[in-house]
CSV table of C-alpha atoms in Angstrom, one decimal:
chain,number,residue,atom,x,y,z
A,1250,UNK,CA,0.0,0.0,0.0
A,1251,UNK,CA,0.9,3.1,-0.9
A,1252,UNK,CA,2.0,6.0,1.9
A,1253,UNK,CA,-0.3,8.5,2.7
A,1254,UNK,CA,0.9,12.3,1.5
A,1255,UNK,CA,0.9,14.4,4.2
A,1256,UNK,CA,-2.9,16.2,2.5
A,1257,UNK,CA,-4.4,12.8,3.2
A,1258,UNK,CA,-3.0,12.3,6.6
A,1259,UNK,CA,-4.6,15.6,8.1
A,1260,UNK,CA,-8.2,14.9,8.1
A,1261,UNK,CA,-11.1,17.5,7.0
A,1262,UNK,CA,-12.2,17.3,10.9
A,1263,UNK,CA,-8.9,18.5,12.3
A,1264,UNK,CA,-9.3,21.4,9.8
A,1265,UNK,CA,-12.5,22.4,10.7
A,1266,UNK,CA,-11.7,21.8,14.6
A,1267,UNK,CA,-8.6,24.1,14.4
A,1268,UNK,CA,-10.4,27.2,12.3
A,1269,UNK,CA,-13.4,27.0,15.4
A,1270,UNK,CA,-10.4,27.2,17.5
A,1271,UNK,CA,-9.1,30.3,15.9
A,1272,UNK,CA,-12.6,31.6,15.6
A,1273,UNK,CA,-12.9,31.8,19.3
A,1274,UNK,CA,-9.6,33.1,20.1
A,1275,UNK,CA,-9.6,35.8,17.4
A,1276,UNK,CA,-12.8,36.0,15.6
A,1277,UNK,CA,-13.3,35.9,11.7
A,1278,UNK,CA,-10.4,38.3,11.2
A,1279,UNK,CA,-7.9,35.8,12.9
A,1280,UNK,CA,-8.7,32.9,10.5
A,1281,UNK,CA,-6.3,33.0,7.8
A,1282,UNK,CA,-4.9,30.1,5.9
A,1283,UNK,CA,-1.7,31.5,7.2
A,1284,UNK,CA,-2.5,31.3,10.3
A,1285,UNK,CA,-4.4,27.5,10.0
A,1286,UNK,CA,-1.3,26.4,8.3
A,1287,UNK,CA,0.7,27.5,11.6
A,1288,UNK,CA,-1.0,26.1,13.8
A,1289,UNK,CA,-1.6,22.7,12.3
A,1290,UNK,CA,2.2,22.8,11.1
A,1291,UNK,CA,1.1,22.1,7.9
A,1292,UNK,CA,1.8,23.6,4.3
A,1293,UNK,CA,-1.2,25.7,2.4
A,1294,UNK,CA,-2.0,22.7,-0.1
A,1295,UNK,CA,-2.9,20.2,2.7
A,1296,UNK,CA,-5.5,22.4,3.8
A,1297,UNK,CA,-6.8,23.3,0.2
A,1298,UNK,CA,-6.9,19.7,-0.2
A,1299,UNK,CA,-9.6,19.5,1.8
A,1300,UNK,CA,-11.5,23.0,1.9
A,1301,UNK,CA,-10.8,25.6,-1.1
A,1302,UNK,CA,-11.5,28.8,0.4
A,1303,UNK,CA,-12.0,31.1,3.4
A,1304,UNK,CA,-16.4,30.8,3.0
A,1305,UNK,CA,-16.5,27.1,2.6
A,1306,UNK,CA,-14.2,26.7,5.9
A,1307,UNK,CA,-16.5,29.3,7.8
A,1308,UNK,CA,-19.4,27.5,6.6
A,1309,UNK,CA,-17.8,24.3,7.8
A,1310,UNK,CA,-17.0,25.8,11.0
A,1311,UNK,CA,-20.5,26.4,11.6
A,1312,UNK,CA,-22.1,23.3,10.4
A,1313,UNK,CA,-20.1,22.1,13.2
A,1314,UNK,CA,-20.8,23.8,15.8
A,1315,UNK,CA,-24.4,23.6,14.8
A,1316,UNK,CA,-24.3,19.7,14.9
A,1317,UNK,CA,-23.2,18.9,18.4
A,1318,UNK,CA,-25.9,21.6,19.6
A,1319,UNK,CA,-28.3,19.6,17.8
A,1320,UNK,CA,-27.5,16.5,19.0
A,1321,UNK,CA,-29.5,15.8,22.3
A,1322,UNK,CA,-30.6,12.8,23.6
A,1323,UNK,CA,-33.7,10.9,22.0
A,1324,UNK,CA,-36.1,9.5,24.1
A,1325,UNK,CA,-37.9,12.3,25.8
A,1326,UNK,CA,-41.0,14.1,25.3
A,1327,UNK,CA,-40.6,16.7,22.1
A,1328,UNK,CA,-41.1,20.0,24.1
A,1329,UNK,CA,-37.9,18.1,26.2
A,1330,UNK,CA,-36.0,17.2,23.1
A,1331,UNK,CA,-37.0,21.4,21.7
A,1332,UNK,CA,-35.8,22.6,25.3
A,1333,UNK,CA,-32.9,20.9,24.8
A,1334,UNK,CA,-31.6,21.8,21.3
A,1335,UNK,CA,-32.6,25.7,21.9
A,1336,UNK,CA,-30.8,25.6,25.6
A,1337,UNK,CA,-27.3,23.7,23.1
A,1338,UNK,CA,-28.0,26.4,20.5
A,1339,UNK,CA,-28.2,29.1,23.0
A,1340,UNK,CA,-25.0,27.8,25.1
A,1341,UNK,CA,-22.8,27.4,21.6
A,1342,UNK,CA,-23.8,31.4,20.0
A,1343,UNK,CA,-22.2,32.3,24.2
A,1344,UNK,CA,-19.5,30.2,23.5
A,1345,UNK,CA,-18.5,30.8,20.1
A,1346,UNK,CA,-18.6,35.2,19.5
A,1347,UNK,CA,-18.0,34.6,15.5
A,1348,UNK,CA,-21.5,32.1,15.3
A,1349,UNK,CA,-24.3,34.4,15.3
A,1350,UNK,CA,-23.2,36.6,12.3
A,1351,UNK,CA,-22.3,33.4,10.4
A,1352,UNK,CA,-25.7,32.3,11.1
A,1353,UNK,CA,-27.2,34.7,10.2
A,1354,UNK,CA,-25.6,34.6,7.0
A,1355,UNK,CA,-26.4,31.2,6.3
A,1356,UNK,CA,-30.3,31.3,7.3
A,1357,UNK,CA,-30.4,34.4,5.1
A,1358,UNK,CA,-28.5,33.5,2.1
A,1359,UNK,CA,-27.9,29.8,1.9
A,1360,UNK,CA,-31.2,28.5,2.3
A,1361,UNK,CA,-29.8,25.2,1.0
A,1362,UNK,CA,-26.7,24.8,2.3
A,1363,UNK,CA,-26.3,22.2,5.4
A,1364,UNK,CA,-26.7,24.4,8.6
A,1365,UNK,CA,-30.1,25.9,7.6
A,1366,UNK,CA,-31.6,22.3,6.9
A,1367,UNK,CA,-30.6,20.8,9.9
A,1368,UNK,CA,-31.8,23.4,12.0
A,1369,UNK,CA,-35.2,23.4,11.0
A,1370,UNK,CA,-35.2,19.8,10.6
A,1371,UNK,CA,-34.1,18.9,14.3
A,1372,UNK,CA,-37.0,21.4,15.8
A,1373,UNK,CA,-39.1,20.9,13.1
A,1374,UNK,CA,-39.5,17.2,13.7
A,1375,UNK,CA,-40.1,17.6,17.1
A,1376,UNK,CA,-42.6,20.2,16.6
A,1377,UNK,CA,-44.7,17.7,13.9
A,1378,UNK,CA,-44.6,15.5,17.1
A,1379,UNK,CA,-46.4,17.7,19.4
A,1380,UNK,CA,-50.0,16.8,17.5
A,1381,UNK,CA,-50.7,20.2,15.4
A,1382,UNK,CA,-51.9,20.1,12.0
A,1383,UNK,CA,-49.7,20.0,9.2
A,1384,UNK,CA,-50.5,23.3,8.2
A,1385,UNK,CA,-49.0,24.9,11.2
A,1386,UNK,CA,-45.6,22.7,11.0
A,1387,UNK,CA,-43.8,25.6,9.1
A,1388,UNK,CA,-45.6,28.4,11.1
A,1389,UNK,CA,-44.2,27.1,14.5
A,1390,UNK,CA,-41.3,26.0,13.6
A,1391,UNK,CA,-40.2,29.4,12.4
A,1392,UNK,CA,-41.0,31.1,15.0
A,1393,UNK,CA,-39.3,28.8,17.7
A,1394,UNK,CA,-36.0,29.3,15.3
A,1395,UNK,CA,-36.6,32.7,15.1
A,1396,UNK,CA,-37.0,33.4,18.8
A,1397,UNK,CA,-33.7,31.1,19.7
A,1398,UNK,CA,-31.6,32.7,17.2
A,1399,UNK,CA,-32.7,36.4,18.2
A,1400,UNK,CA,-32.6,35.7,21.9
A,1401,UNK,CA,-29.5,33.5,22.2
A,1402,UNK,CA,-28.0,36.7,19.4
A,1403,UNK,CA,-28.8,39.5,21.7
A,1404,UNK,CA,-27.8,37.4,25.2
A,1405,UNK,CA,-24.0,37.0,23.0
A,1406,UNK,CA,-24.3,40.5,21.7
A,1407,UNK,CA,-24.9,41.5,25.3
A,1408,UNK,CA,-22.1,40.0,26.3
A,1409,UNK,CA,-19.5,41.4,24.0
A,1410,UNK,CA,-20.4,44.8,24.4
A,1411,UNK,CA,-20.1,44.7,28.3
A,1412,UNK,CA,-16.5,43.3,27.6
A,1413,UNK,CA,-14.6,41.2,29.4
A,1414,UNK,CA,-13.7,43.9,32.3
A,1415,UNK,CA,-17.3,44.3,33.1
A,1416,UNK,CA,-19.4,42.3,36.2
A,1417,UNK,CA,-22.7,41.3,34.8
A,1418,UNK,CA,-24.3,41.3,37.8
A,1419,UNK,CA,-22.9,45.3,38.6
A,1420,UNK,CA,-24.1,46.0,35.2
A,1421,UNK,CA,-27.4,44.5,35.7
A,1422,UNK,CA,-27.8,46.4,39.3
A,1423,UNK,CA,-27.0,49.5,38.0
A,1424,UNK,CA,-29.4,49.3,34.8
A,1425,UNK,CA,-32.6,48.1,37.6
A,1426,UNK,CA,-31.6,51.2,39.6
A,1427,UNK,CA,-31.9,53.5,37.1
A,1428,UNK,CA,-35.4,52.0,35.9
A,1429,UNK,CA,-36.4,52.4,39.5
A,1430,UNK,CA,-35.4,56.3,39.3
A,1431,UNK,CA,-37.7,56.6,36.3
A,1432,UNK,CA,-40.7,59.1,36.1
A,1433,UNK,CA,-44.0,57.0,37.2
A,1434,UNK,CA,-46.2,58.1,35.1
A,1435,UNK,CA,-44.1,57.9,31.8
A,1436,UNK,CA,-42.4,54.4,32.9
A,1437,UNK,CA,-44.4,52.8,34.8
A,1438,UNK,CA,-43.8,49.2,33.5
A,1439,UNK,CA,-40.3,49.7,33.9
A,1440,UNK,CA,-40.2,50.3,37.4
A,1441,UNK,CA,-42.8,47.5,38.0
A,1442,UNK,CA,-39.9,44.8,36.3
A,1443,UNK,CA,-36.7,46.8,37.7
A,1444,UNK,CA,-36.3,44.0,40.6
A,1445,UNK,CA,-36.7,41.4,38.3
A,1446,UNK,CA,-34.4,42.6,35.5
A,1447,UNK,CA,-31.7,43.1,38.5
A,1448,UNK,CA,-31.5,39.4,39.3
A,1449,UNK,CA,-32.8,37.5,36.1
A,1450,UNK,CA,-30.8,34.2,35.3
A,1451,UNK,CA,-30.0,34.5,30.9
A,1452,UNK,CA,-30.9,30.8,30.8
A,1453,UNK,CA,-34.1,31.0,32.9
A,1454,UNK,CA,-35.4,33.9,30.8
A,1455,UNK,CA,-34.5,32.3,27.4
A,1456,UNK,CA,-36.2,28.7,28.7
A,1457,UNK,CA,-38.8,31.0,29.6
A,1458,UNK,CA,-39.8,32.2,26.4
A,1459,UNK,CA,-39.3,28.8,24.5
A,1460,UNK,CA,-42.1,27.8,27.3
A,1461,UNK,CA,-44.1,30.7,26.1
A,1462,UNK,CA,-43.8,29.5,22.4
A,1463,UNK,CA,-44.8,25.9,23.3
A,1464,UNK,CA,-47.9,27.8,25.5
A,1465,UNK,CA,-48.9,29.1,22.4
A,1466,UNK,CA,-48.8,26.3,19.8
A,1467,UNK,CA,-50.7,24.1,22.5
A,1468,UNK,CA,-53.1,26.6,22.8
A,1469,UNK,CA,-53.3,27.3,18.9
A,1470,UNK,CA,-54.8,23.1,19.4
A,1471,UNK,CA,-51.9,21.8,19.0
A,1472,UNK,CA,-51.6,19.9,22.0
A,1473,UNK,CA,-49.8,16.8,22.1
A,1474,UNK,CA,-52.4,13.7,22.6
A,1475,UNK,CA,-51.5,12.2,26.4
């Protein structure tokens, strides 16, 4: 048998797991093939053996994030099994800074590319589980995408804007006493949540809304025969 070259020996996955690696130390500006060639010791040809360009790496990047958040255990109800994959989507936008634009991008402009499929497929599935008519599949599904996306965006968004020098909590009691120092009449609402807002939990809140969503679509008649 004939030796590998050195292209063949440095697999497509150690690629893709060393440009995520880049990703979150230095964001879409600090993956280069230069620097992916450095850090996997490798020449430039190895790497275009396996992925031709700078997209088709970010895209692969996020197809893999995307799949290990997806990938939760079978076996419980649906609404646990669409818990589960928002609360893995939610966790891998905190972790990875560089995923929400990319998703973003690929929702928006590659429709039929391989994240965009599997998303709606995984929630989808377990949404045509939960007893609604067909006709609503599409309707519900969207919006439990589009809530998890925009949520788990903003709660990252959030996150980089405070920076890494800032207490959360600090932040979060400062913002609930100046809501509380509001004008009554013209605020009221605010001043009502102020407390609340000072000592929410992200997770808690974004659970709660998926809760909400699933309120709704059983409502709607979609309920889930016991």
């Amino acid at each position: 048998m004939a030796p590998r070259t050195r292209a063949e020996a440095l697999s497509r996955e150690r690629i893709v797991e060393a440009a995520v690696e880049l990703l979150d130390a230095a964001g879409e500006r600090g993956l280069t093939f230069k620097t992916l060639t450095e850090r996997l010791a490798t020449g430039p040809g190895a790497i275009y053996w396996h992925v031709p360009n700078k997209g088709a790496l970010l895209d692969a990047a996020t197809a893999s994030v995307i799949a290990t958040a997806l990938n939760v255990e079978a076996g419980g109800s649906p609404e646990d099994e669409i818990r589960a994959i928002g609360l893995g989507l939610f966790e891998a936008i905190e972790r990875h800074p560089w995923l929400s634009p990319q998703l973003a991008l690929q929702l928006s402009r590659s429709p039929r590319g391989s994240v965009t499929p599997r998303i709606f497929e995984g929630i989808g599935q377990r949404v045509s589980a939960l007893g609604i008519p067909e006709t609503a599949w599409f309707t519900a599904t969207s919006a439990l995408v589009h809530y998890i996306f925009g949520a788990a965006g903003q709660n990252a968004a959030n996150s980089r804007v405070l920076g890494p020098g800032v207490d959360r909590a600090e932040f979060l009691h400062a913002a609930a006493n100046a809501w509380e120092e509001l004008d009554p009449g013209e605020f009221p609402f605010l001043r009502a949540v102020a407390a609340e807002a000072r000592d929410h939990d992200d997770r808690a809140q974004f659970l709660t809304g998926i809760e909400l969503i699933l309120a709704g679509i059983a409502g709607a008649g979609g309920s889930r025969r016991p």
